[in-house]
mmCIF file with all atom_site columns, C-alpha atoms and ligand atoms in Angstrom:
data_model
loop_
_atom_site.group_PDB
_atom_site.id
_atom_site.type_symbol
_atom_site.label_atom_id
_atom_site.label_alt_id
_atom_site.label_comp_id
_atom_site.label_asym_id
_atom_site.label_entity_id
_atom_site.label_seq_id
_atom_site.pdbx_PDB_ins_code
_atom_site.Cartn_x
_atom_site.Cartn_y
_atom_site.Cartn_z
_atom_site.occupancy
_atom_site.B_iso_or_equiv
_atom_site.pdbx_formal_charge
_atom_site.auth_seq_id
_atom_site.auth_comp_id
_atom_site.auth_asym_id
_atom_site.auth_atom_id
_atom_site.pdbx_PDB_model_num
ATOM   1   C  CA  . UNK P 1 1   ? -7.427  -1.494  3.888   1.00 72.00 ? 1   UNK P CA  1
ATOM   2   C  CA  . UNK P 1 2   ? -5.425  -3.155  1.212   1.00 87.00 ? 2   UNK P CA  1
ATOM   3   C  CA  . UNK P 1 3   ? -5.449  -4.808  -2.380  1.00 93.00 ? 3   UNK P CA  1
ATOM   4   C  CA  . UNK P 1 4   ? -5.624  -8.529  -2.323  1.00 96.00 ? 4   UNK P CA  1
ATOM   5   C  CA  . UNK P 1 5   ? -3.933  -10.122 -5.680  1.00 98.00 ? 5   UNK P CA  1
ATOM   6   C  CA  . UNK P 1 6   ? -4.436  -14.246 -6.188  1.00 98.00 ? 6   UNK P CA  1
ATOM   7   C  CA  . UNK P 1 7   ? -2.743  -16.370 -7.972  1.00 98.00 ? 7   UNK P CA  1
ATOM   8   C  CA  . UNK P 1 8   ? -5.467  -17.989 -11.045 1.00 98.00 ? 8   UNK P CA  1
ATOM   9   C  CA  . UNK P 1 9   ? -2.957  -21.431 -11.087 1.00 98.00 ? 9   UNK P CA  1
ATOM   10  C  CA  . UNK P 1 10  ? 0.438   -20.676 -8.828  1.00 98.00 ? 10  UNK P CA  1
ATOM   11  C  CA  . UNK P 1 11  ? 3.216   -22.881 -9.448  1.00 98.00 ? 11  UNK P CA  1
ATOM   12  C  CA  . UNK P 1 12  ? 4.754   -21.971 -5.865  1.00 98.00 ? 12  UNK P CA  1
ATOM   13  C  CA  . UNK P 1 13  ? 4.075   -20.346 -2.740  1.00 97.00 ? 13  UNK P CA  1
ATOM   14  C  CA  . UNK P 1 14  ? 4.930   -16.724 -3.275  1.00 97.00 ? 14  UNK P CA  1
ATOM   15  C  CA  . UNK P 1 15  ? 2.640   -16.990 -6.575  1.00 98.00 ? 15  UNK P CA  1
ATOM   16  C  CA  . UNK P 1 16  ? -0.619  -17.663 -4.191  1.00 98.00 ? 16  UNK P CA  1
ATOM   17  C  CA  . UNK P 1 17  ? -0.847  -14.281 -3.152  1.00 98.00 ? 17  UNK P CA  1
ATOM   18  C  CA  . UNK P 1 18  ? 0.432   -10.603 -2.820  1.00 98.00 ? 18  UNK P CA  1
ATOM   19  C  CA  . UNK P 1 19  ? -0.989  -7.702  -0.750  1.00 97.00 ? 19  UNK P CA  1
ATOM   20  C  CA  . UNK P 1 20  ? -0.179  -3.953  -0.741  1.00 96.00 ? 20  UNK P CA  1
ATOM   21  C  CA  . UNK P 1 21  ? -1.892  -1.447  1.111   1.00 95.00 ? 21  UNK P CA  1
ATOM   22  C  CA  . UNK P 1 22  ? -3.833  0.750   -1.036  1.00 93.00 ? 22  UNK P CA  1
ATOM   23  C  CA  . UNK P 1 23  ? -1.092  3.438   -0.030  1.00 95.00 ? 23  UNK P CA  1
ATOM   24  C  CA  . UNK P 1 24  ? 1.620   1.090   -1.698  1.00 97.00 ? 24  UNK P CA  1
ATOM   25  C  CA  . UNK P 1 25  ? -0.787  -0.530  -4.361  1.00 97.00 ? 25  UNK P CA  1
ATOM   26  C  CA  . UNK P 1 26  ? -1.581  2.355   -6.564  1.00 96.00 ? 26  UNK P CA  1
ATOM   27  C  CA  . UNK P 1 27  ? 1.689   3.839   -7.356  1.00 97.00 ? 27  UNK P CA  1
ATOM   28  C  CA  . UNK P 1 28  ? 2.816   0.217   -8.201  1.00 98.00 ? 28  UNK P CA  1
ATOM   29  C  CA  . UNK P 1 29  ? 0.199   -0.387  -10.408 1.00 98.00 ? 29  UNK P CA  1
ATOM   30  C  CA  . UNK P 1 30  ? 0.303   2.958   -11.965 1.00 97.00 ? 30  UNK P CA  1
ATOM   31  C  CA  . UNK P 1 31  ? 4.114   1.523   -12.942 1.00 98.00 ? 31  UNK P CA  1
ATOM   32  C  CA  . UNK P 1 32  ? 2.846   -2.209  -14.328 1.00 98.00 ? 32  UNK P CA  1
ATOM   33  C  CA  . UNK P 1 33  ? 0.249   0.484   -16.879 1.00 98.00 ? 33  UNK P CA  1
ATOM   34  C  CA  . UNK P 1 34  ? 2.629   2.651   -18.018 1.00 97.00 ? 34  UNK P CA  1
ATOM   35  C  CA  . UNK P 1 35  ? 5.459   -0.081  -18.177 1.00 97.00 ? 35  UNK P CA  1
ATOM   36  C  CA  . UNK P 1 36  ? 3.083   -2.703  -19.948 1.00 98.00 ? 36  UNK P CA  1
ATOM   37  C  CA  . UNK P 1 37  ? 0.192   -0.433  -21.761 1.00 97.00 ? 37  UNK P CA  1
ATOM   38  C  CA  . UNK P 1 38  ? -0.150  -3.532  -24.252 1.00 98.00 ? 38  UNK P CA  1
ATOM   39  C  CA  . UNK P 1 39  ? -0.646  -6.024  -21.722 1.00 98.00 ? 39  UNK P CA  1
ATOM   40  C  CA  . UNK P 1 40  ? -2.853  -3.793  -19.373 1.00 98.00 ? 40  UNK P CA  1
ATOM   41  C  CA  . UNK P 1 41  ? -5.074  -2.073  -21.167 1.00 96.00 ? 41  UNK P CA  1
ATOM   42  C  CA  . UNK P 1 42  ? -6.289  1.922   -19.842 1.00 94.00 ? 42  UNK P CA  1
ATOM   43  C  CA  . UNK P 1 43  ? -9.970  0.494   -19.336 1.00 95.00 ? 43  UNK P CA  1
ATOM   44  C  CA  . UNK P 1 44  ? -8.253  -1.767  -16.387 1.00 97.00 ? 44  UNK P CA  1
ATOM   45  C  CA  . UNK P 1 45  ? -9.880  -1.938  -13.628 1.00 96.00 ? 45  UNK P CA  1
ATOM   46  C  CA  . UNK P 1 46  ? -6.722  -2.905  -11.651 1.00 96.00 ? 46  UNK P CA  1
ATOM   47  C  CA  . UNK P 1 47  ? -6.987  0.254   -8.896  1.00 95.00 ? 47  UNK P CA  1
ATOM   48  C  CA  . UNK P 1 48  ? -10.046 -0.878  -7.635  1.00 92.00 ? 48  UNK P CA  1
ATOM   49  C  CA  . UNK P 1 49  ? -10.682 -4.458  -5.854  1.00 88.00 ? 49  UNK P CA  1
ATOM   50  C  CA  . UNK P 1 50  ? -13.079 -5.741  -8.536  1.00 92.00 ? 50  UNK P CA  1
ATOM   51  C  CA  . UNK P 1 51  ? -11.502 -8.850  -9.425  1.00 95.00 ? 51  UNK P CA  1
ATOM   52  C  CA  . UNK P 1 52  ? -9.562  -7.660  -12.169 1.00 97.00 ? 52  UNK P CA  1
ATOM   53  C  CA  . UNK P 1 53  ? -6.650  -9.636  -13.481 1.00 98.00 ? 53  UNK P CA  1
ATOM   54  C  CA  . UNK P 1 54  ? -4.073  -11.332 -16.431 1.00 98.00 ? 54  UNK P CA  1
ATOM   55  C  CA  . UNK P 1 55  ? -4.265  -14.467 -17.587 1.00 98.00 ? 55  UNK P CA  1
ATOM   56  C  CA  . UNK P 1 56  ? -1.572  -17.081 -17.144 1.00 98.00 ? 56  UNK P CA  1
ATOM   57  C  CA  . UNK P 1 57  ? 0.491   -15.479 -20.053 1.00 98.00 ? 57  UNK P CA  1
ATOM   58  C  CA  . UNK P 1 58  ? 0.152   -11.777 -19.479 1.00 98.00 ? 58  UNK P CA  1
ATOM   59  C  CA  . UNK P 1 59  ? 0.795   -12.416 -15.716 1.00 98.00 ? 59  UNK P CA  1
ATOM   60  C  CA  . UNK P 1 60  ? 4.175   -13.625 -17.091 1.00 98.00 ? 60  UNK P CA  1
ATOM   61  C  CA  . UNK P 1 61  ? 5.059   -11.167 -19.418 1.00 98.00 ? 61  UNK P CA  1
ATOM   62  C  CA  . UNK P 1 62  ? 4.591   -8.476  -16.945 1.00 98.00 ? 62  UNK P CA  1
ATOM   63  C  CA  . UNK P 1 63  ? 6.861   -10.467 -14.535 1.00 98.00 ? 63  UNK P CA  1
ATOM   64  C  CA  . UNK P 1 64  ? 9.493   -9.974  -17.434 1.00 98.00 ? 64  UNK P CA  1
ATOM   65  C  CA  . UNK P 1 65  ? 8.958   -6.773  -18.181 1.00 98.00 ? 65  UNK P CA  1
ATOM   66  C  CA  . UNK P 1 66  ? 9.250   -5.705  -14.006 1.00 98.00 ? 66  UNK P CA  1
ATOM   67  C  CA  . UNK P 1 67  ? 12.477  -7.727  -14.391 1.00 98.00 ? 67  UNK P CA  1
ATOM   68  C  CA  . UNK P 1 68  ? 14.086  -6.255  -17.491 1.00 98.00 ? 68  UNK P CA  1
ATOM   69  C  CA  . UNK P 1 69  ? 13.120  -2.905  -15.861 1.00 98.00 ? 69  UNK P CA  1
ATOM   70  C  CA  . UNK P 1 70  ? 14.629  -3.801  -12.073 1.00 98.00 ? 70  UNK P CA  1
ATOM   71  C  CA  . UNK P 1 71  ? 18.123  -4.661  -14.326 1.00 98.00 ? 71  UNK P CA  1
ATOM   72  C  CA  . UNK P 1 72  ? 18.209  -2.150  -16.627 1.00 98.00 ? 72  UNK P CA  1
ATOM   73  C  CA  . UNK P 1 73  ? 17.814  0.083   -13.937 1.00 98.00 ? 73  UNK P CA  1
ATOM   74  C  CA  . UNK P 1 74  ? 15.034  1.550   -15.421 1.00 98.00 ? 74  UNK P CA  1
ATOM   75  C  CA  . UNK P 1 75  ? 12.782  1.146   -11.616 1.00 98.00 ? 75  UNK P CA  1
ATOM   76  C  CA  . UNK P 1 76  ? 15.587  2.562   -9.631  1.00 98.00 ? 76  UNK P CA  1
ATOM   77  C  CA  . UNK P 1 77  ? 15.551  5.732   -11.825 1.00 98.00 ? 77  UNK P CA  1
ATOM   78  C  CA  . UNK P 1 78  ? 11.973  5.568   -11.311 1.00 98.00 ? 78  UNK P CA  1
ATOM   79  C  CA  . UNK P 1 79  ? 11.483  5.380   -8.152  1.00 98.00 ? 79  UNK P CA  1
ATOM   80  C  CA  . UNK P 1 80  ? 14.487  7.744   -7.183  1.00 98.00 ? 80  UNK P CA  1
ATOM   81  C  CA  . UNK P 1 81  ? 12.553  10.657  -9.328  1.00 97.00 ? 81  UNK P CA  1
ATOM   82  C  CA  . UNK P 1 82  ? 8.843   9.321   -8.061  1.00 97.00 ? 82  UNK P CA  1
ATOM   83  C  CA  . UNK P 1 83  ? 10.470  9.802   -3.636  1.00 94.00 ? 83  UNK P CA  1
ATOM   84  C  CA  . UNK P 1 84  ? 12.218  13.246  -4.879  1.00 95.00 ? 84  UNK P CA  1
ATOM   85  C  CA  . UNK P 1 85  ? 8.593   14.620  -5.883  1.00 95.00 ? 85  UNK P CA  1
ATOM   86  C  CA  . UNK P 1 86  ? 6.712   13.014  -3.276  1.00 93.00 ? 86  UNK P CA  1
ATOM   87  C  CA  . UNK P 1 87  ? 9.316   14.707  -1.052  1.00 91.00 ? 87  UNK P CA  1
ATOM   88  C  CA  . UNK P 1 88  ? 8.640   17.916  -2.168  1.00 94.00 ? 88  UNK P CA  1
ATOM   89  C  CA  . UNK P 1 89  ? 5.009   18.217  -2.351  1.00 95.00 ? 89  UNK P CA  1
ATOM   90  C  CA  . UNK P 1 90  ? 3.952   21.117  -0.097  1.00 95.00 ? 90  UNK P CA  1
ATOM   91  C  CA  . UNK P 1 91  ? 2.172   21.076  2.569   1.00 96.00 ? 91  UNK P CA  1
ATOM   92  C  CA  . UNK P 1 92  ? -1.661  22.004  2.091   1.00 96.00 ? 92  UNK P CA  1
ATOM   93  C  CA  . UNK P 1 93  ? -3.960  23.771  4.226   1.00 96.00 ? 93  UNK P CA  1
ATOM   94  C  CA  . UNK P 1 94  ? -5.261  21.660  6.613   1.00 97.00 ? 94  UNK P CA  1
ATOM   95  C  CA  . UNK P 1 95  ? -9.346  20.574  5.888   1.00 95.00 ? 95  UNK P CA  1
ATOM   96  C  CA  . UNK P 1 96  ? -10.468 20.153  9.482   1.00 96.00 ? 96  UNK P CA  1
ATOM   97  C  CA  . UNK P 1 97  ? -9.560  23.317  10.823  1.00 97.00 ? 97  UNK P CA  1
ATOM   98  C  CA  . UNK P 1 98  ? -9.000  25.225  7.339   1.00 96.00 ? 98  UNK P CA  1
ATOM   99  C  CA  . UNK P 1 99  ? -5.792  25.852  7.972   1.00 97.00 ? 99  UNK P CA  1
ATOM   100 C  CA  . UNK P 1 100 ? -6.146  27.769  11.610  1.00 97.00 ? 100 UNK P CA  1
ATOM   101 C  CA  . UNK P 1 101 ? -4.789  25.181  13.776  1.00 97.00 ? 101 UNK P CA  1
ATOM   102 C  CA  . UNK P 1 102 ? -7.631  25.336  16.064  1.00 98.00 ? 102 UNK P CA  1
ATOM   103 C  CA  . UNK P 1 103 ? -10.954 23.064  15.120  1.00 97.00 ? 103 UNK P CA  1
ATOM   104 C  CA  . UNK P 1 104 ? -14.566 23.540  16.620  1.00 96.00 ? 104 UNK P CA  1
ATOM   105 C  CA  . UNK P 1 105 ? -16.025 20.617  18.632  1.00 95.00 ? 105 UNK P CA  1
ATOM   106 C  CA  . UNK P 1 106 ? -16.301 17.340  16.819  1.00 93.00 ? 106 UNK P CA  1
ATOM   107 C  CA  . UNK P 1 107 ? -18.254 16.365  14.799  1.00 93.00 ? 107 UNK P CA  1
ATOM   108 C  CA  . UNK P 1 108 ? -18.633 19.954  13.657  1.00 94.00 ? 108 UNK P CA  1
ATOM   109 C  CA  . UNK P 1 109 ? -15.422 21.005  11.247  1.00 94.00 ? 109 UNK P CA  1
ATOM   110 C  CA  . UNK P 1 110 ? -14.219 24.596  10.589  1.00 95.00 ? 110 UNK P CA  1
ATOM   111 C  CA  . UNK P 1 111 ? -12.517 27.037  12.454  1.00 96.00 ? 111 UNK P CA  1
ATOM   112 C  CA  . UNK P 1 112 ? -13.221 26.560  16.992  1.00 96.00 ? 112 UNK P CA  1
ATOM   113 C  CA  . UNK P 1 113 ? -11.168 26.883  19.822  1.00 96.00 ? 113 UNK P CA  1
ATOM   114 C  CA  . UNK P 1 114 ? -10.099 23.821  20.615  1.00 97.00 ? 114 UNK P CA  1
ATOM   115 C  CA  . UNK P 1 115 ? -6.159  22.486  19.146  1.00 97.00 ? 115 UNK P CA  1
ATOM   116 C  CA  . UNK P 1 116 ? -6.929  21.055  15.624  1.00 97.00 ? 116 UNK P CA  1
ATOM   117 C  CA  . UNK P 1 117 ? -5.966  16.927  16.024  1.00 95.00 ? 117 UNK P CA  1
ATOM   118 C  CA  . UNK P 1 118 ? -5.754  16.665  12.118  1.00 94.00 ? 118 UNK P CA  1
ATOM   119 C  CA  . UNK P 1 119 ? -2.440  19.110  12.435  1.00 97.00 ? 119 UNK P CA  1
ATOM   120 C  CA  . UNK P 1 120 ? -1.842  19.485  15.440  1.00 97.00 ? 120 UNK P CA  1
ATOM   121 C  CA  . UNK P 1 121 ? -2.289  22.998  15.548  1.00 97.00 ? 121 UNK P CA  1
ATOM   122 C  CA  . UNK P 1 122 ? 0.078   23.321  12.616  1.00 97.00 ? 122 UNK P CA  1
ATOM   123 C  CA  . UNK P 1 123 ? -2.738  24.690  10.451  1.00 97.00 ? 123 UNK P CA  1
ATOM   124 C  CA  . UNK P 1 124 ? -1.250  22.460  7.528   1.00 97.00 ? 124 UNK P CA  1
ATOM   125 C  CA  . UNK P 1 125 ? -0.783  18.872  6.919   1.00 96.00 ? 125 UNK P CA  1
ATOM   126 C  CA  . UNK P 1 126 ? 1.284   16.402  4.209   1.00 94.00 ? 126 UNK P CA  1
ATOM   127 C  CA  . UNK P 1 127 ? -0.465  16.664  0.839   1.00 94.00 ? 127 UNK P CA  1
ATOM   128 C  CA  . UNK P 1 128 ? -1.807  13.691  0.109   1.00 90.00 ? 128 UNK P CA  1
ATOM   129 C  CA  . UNK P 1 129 ? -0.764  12.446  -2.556  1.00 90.00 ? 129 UNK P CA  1
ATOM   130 C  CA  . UNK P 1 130 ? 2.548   12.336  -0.686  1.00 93.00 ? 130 UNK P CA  1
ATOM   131 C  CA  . UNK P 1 131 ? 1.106   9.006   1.471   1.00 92.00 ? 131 UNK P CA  1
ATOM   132 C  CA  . UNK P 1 132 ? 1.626   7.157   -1.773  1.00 95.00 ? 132 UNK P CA  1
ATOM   133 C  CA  . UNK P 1 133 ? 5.163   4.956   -1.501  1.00 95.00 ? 133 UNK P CA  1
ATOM   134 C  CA  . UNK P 1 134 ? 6.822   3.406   -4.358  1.00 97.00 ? 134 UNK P CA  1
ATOM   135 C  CA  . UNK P 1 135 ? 10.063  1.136   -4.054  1.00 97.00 ? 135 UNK P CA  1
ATOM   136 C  CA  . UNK P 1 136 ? 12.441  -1.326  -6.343  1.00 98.00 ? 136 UNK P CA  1
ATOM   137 C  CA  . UNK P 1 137 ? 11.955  -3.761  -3.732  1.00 98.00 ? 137 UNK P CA  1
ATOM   138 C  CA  . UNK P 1 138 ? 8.326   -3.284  -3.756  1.00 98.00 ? 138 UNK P CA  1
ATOM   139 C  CA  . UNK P 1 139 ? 8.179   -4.033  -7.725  1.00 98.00 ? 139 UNK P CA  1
ATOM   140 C  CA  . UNK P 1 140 ? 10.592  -7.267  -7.028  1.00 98.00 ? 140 UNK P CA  1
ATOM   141 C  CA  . UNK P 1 141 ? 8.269   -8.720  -4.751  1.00 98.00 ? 141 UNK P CA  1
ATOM   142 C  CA  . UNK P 1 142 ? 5.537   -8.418  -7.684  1.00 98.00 ? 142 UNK P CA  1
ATOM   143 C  CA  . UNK P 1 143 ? 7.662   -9.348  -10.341 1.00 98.00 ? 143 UNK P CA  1
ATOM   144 C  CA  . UNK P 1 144 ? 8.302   -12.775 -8.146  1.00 98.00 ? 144 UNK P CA  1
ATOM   145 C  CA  . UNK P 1 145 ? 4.685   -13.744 -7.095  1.00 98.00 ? 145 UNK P CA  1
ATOM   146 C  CA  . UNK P 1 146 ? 3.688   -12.665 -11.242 1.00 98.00 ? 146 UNK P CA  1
ATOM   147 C  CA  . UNK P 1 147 ? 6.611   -15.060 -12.265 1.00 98.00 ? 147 UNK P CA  1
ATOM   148 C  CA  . UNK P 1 148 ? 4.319   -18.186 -10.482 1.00 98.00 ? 148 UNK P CA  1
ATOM   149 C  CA  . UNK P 1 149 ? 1.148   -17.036 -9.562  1.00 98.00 ? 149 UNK P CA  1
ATOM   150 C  CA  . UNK P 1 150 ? -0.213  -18.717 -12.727 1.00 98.00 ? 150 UNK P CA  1
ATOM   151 C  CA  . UNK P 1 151 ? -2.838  -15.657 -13.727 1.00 98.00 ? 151 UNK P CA  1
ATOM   152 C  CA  . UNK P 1 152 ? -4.297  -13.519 -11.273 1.00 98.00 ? 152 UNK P CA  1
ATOM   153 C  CA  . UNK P 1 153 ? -7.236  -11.139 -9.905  1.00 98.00 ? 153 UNK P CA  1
ATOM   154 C  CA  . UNK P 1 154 ? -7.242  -8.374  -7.651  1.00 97.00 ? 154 UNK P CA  1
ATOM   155 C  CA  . UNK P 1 155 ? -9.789  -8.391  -4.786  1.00 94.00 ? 155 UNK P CA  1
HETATM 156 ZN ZN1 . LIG L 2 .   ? -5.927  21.393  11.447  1.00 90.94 ? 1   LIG L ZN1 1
#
């Protein structure tokens, strides 16, 4: 599953598309909003694949924004603070076998005797929000496809 962005009018071939997994699309996008609240607006519907988008304009002053933030240094900080949480999210009981390490017969969920496959008998698993990357070079390869991609929507 992933998050499908065209380019409205690209100028080049890195501004006809981008795609992040959802995993990698969210966190990035959560950093466009909160970079760029006056171009994206909190109504966006930019986490979901409805087609949202910029126009030709926004799509470049969000590419300029990414890049004053990539040299400032402002992204590194970023996403050095954003992997030092997401590294120390604790574990959380694991759902399948509530946190026993041994599951009963699928489809059934809860508590059995067979080895839990969702954690391996560990009785807990990653949190989840800890699947969620976020990366400077990540943000660059936005910026770039922004820079020509002429206006976009996400699908
Ligand atoms: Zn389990």
């Amino acid at each position: 599953m992933g998050m499908d962005v065209y380019g409205n009018a690209p100028i080049s071939e890195r501004g006809q598309y981008f795609r992040n997994n959802v995993w990698w699309w969210h966190p990035l996008w959560t950093y466009c909003e909160s970079l760029a609240p006056e171009l994206i607006p909190g109504n966006n519907l930019g986490h979901s694949n409805d087609g949202w988008g910029l126009n030709r304009r926004k799509a470049r002053s969000l590419a300029d924004k990414l890049a004053a933030a990539i040299a400032s240094g402002h992204a590194r900080a970023y996403a050095e603070k954003y992997e030092q949480r997401r590294r120390s999210l604790p574990l959380e009981p694991c759902d399948i076998c509530a946190g026993t390490g041994h599951r009963a017969n699928p489809p059934e969920i809860g508590p059995g005797p067979l080895l839990c496959n969702g954690c391996k008998g560990a009785g807990k698993v990653q949190a989840f929000e800890s699947h969620y990357p976020f990366c400077v070079e990540n943000v660059a390869e936005f910026e770039a496809f922004l820079r020509d991609c002429g206006g976009f929507q996400i699908c």
